[in-house]
């Protein structure tokens, strides 16, 4: 752990070796521990005067809990020639075309990637970000037009803890990884954020509006709880 409380290291506990990400927060009142579903690491957050020794004691005293929760973290997707990538919830085969000069393109259910193999993951990530802006943006525009709920702007980001957000000034943010989820799930998340343009809370009126905007709420919430974490994992070659 560095002087400011950050950094990553491997720590031995009773259940085996785990990767620990250290955080220090001025808002934290006590040491806390969680599993980061995106990286598969244990995150230990310390208050300003929290001690590393106490955090390690907390980690080691909960070895069984850590092992059980790490076992539930889905394996990171492997993006490589012959593997597959999700788009709108449908698997598309990845075909590496090193001699081509077309970037990334789709033919049927196959995503073709040109260039050197070491750039394959980066090119696919850029491609999906572009697809997210196009596809999620189109869904947002359609639903906004149908409902009269128009955001001030749309941004596409890579977020760790949320699929979307809406600010007080009407700006909507969507996570680019949402483009890998089924369209019904995309529709629900977008409807959820549009509903915040009228209700900046999660009260009964908000949920009534969400249910009027989309028929997919129950299915989408179940899908995100069951399968959403795998989309947050860092992609591997």
GROMACS .gro file of C-alpha atoms in nm:
model
  237
    1UNK     CA    1   0.000   0.000   0.000
    2UNK     CA    2   0.136   0.341  -0.091
    3UNK     CA    3   0.159   0.634   0.147
    4UNK     CA    4  -0.175   0.771   0.033
    5UNK     CA    5  -0.350   0.439   0.085
    6UNK     CA    6  -0.374   0.328  -0.278
    7UNK     CA    7  -0.222   0.042  -0.472
    8UNK     CA    8  -0.274  -0.327  -0.544
    9UNK     CA    9  -0.099  -0.630  -0.402
   10UNK     CA   10  -0.135  -1.005  -0.360
   11UNK     CA   11  -0.215  -1.120  -0.006
   12UNK     CA   12  -0.216  -1.471   0.136
   13UNK     CA   13  -0.519  -1.572   0.341
   14UNK     CA   14  -0.647  -1.908   0.461
   15UNK     CA   15  -0.840  -1.973   0.139
   16UNK     CA   16  -0.543  -1.889  -0.087
   17UNK     CA   17  -0.389  -1.592  -0.263
   18UNK     CA   18  -0.614  -1.292  -0.333
   19UNK     CA   19  -0.550  -0.960  -0.505
   20UNK     CA   20  -0.626  -0.665  -0.278
   21UNK     CA   21  -0.693  -0.312  -0.401
   22UNK     CA   22  -0.628  -0.056  -0.129
   23UNK     CA   23  -0.836   0.260  -0.099
   24UNK     CA   24  -0.833   0.542   0.155
   25UNK     CA   25  -1.138   0.765   0.186
   26UNK     CA   26  -1.194   1.081   0.388
   27UNK     CA   27  -1.564   0.988   0.402
   28UNK     CA   28  -1.508   0.640   0.545
   29UNK     CA   29  -1.571   0.602   0.918
   30UNK     CA   30  -1.448   0.246   0.944
   31UNK     CA   31  -1.264  -0.015   0.744
   32UNK     CA   32  -1.481  -0.180   0.480
   33UNK     CA   33  -1.435  -0.472   0.244
   34UNK     CA   34  -1.608  -0.564  -0.082
   35UNK     CA   35  -1.555  -0.775  -0.392
   36UNK     CA   36  -1.510  -0.584  -0.718
   37UNK     CA   37  -1.706  -0.787  -0.974
   38UNK     CA   38  -1.529  -0.611  -1.260
   39UNK     CA   39  -1.173  -0.701  -1.164
   40UNK     CA   40  -1.230  -0.998  -0.934
   41UNK     CA   41  -1.027  -0.825  -0.663
   42UNK     CA   42  -1.093  -0.760  -0.294
   43UNK     CA   43  -1.127  -0.387  -0.224
   44UNK     CA   44  -1.027  -0.269   0.124
   45UNK     CA   45  -1.123   0.089   0.207
   46UNK     CA   46  -0.966   0.262   0.507
   47UNK     CA   47  -1.070   0.583   0.686
   48UNK     CA   48  -0.805   0.857   0.706
   49UNK     CA   49  -0.643   0.709   1.017
   50UNK     CA   50  -0.721   0.346   0.945
   51UNK     CA   51  -0.434   0.101   0.984
   52UNK     CA   52  -0.323  -0.150   0.724
   53UNK     CA   53  -0.279  -0.413   0.996
   54UNK     CA   54  -0.643  -0.382   1.101
   55UNK     CA   55  -0.761  -0.411   0.742
   56UNK     CA   56  -0.556  -0.726   0.688
   57UNK     CA   57  -0.697  -0.871   1.009
   58UNK     CA   58  -1.050  -0.804   0.880
   59UNK     CA   59  -0.962  -0.970   0.548
   60UNK     CA   60  -0.812  -1.280   0.708
   61UNK     CA   61  -1.093  -1.320   0.961
   62UNK     CA   62  -1.340  -1.334   0.671
   63UNK     CA   63  -1.141  -1.572   0.453
   64UNK     CA   64  -1.437  -1.805   0.394
   65UNK     CA   65  -1.664  -1.516   0.296
   66UNK     CA   66  -1.400  -1.383   0.056
   67UNK     CA   67  -1.350  -1.725  -0.106
   68UNK     CA   68  -1.724  -1.784  -0.145
   69UNK     CA   69  -1.787  -1.445  -0.304
   70UNK     CA   70  -1.485  -1.462  -0.534
   71UNK     CA   71  -1.612  -1.800  -0.654
   72UNK     CA   72  -1.937  -1.630  -0.761
   73UNK     CA   73  -1.755  -1.372  -0.974
   74UNK     CA   74  -1.796  -1.481  -1.338
   75UNK     CA   75  -1.493  -1.555  -1.548
   76UNK     CA   76  -1.375  -1.264  -1.759
   77UNK     CA   77  -1.471  -1.294  -2.127
   78UNK     CA   78  -1.186  -1.400  -2.353
   79UNK     CA   79  -1.180  -1.199  -2.674
   80UNK     CA   80  -0.969  -1.388  -2.922
   81UNK     CA   81  -0.989  -1.544  -3.266
   82UNK     CA   82  -1.250  -1.818  -3.252
   83UNK     CA   83  -1.410  -1.681  -2.936
   84UNK     CA   84  -1.726  -1.476  -2.920
   85UNK     CA   85  -1.846  -1.131  -2.827
   86UNK     CA   86  -2.195  -1.022  -2.719
   87UNK     CA   87  -2.392  -0.756  -2.904
   88UNK     CA   88  -2.755  -0.689  -2.807
   89UNK     CA   89  -2.734  -1.007  -2.600
   90UNK     CA   90  -2.649  -1.226  -2.898
   91UNK     CA   91  -2.313  -1.401  -2.930
   92UNK     CA   92  -2.110  -1.309  -3.236
   93UNK     CA   93  -1.808  -1.513  -3.339
   94UNK     CA   94  -1.474  -1.327  -3.345
   95UNK     CA   95  -1.269  -1.375  -3.661
   96UNK     CA   96  -0.923  -1.224  -3.676
   97UNK     CA   97  -0.829  -1.103  -4.025
   98UNK     CA   98  -0.469  -0.983  -3.994
   99UNK     CA   99  -0.428  -0.896  -4.361
  100UNK     CA  100  -0.747  -0.690  -4.386
  101UNK     CA  101  -0.752  -0.312  -4.362
  102UNK     CA  102  -1.113  -0.253  -4.264
  103UNK     CA  103  -1.088  -0.207  -3.887
  104UNK     CA  104  -1.378  -0.399  -3.731
  105UNK     CA  105  -1.694  -0.495  -3.918
  106UNK     CA  106  -1.992  -0.729  -3.884
  107UNK     CA  107  -2.111  -0.987  -4.135
  108UNK     CA  108  -2.410  -1.179  -4.006
  109UNK     CA  109  -2.318  -1.317  -3.664
  110UNK     CA  110  -1.944  -1.275  -3.717
  111UNK     CA  111  -1.734  -0.979  -3.604
  112UNK     CA  112  -1.421  -0.943  -3.817
  113UNK     CA  113  -1.115  -0.772  -3.669
  114UNK     CA  114  -0.823  -0.659  -3.883
  115UNK     CA  115  -0.470  -0.570  -3.781
  116UNK     CA  116  -0.218  -0.726  -3.545
  117UNK     CA  117  -0.348  -0.974  -3.289
  118UNK     CA  118  -0.210  -0.779  -2.992
  119UNK     CA  119  -0.454  -0.496  -3.076
  120UNK     CA  120  -0.760  -0.722  -3.105
  121UNK     CA  121  -0.906  -0.647  -2.759
  122UNK     CA  122  -0.845  -0.275  -2.798
  123UNK     CA  123  -1.010  -0.267  -3.140
  124UNK     CA  124  -1.311  -0.463  -3.019
  125UNK     CA  125  -1.349  -0.231  -2.720
  126UNK     CA  126  -1.341   0.076  -2.945
  127UNK     CA  127  -1.589  -0.091  -3.179
  128UNK     CA  128  -1.834  -0.168  -2.897
  129UNK     CA  129  -1.808   0.187  -2.764
  130UNK     CA  130  -1.903   0.316  -3.108
  131UNK     CA  131  -2.188   0.065  -3.131
  132UNK     CA  132  -2.307   0.174  -2.787
  133UNK     CA  133  -2.329   0.537  -2.889
  134UNK     CA  134  -2.518   0.445  -3.206
  135UNK     CA  135  -2.751   0.175  -3.072
  136UNK     CA  136  -2.817   0.307  -2.722
  137UNK     CA  137  -2.845   0.659  -2.860
  138UNK     CA  138  -3.109   0.547  -3.110
  139UNK     CA  139  -3.307   0.368  -2.839
  140UNK     CA  140  -3.288   0.676  -2.616
  141UNK     CA  141  -3.400   0.905  -2.898
  142UNK     CA  142  -3.696   0.682  -2.984
  143UNK     CA  143  -3.814   0.653  -2.625
  144UNK     CA  144  -3.761   1.025  -2.562
  145UNK     CA  145  -3.969   1.110  -2.868
  146UNK     CA  146  -4.247   0.873  -2.764
  147UNK     CA  147  -4.262   0.999  -2.405
  148UNK     CA  148  -4.168   1.365  -2.437
  149UNK     CA  149  -3.893   1.313  -2.179
  150UNK     CA  150  -3.586   1.463  -2.343
  151UNK     CA  151  -3.243   1.465  -2.179
  152UNK     CA  152  -3.013   1.762  -2.218
  153UNK     CA  153  -2.734   1.536  -2.346
  154UNK     CA  154  -2.613   1.177  -2.359
  155UNK     CA  155  -2.266   1.059  -2.260
  156UNK     CA  156  -2.126   0.707  -2.298
  157UNK     CA  157  -1.875   0.601  -2.031
  158UNK     CA  158  -1.715   0.297  -1.874
  159UNK     CA  159  -1.858   0.286  -1.522
  160UNK     CA  160  -1.786   0.030  -1.251
  161UNK     CA  161  -2.097   0.043  -1.037
  162UNK     CA  162  -2.392   0.158  -1.246
  163UNK     CA  163  -2.543   0.104  -1.587
  164UNK     CA  164  -2.672   0.457  -1.617
  165UNK     CA  165  -2.734   0.782  -1.434
  166UNK     CA  166  -2.926   1.106  -1.469
  167UNK     CA  167  -2.815   1.443  -1.333
  168UNK     CA  168  -3.027   1.729  -1.203
  169UNK     CA  169  -2.966   1.923  -1.526
  170UNK     CA  170  -3.108   1.639  -1.735
  171UNK     CA  171  -2.788   1.480  -1.862
  172UNK     CA  172  -2.802   1.102  -1.901
  173UNK     CA  173  -2.499   0.875  -1.884
  174UNK     CA  174  -2.501   0.515  -2.006
  175UNK     CA  175  -2.230   0.253  -1.963
  176UNK     CA  176  -2.102   0.135  -2.302
  177UNK     CA  177  -2.105  -0.226  -2.180
  178UNK     CA  178  -2.485  -0.211  -2.182
  179UNK     CA  179  -2.470  -0.262  -2.560
  180UNK     CA  180  -2.372  -0.624  -2.490
  181UNK     CA  181  -2.695  -0.686  -2.295
  182UNK     CA  182  -3.024  -0.789  -2.460
  183UNK     CA  183  -3.227  -0.508  -2.612
  184UNK     CA  184  -3.501  -0.551  -2.350
  185UNK     CA  185  -3.242  -0.480  -2.081
  186UNK     CA  186  -3.115  -0.175  -2.268
  187UNK     CA  187  -3.471  -0.049  -2.302
  188UNK     CA  188  -3.532  -0.084  -1.928
  189UNK     CA  189  -3.212   0.095  -1.825
  190UNK     CA  190  -3.282   0.382  -2.064
  191UNK     CA  191  -3.646   0.407  -1.946
  192UNK     CA  192  -3.520   0.407  -1.587
  193UNK     CA  193  -3.293   0.703  -1.651
  194UNK     CA  194  -3.556   0.892  -1.851
  195UNK     CA  195  -3.798   0.852  -1.560
  196UNK     CA  196  -3.549   1.039  -1.344
  197UNK     CA  197  -3.608   1.346  -1.559
  198UNK     CA  198  -3.944   1.368  -1.383
  199UNK     CA  199  -3.865   1.203  -1.049
  200UNK     CA  200  -3.513   1.238  -0.907
  201UNK     CA  201  -3.573   0.960  -0.657
  202UNK     CA  202  -3.684   0.598  -0.640
  203UNK     CA  203  -4.023   0.657  -0.483
  204UNK     CA  204  -4.356   0.498  -0.582
  205UNK     CA  205  -4.430   0.760  -0.850
  206UNK     CA  206  -4.092   0.695  -1.009
  207UNK     CA  207  -4.151   0.318  -1.035
  208UNK     CA  208  -4.503   0.372  -1.167
  209UNK     CA  209  -4.358   0.587  -1.444
  210UNK     CA  210  -4.087   0.329  -1.521
  211UNK     CA  211  -4.354   0.061  -1.559
  212UNK     CA  212  -4.544   0.287  -1.799
  213UNK     CA  213  -4.232   0.351  -2.006
  214UNK     CA  214  -4.116  -0.011  -2.042
  215UNK     CA  215  -4.270  -0.358  -2.011
  216UNK     CA  216  -3.928  -0.514  -1.945
  217UNK     CA  217  -3.856  -0.409  -1.587
  218UNK     CA  218  -3.889  -0.747  -1.412
  219UNK     CA  219  -3.706  -0.941  -1.681
  220UNK     CA  220  -3.428  -0.681  -1.704
  221UNK     CA  221  -3.372  -0.659  -1.329
  222UNK     CA  222  -3.345  -1.038  -1.310
  223UNK     CA  223  -3.106  -1.050  -1.605
  224UNK     CA  224  -2.882  -0.778  -1.461
  225UNK     CA  225  -2.863  -0.952  -1.123
  226UNK     CA  226  -2.786  -1.288  -1.282
  227UNK     CA  227  -2.573  -1.199  -1.584
  228UNK     CA  228  -2.478  -0.833  -1.559
  229UNK     CA  229  -2.157  -0.883  -1.362
  230UNK     CA  230  -1.985  -1.070  -1.646
  231UNK     CA  231  -2.017  -0.762  -1.869
  232UNK     CA  232  -1.828  -0.556  -1.612
  233UNK     CA  233  -1.523  -0.780  -1.611
  234UNK     CA  234  -1.209  -0.654  -1.780
  235UNK     CA  235  -1.177  -0.833  -2.114
  236UNK     CA  236  -0.891  -1.076  -2.168
  237UNK     CA  237  -0.711  -1.186  -2.480
   0.00000   0.00000   0.00000
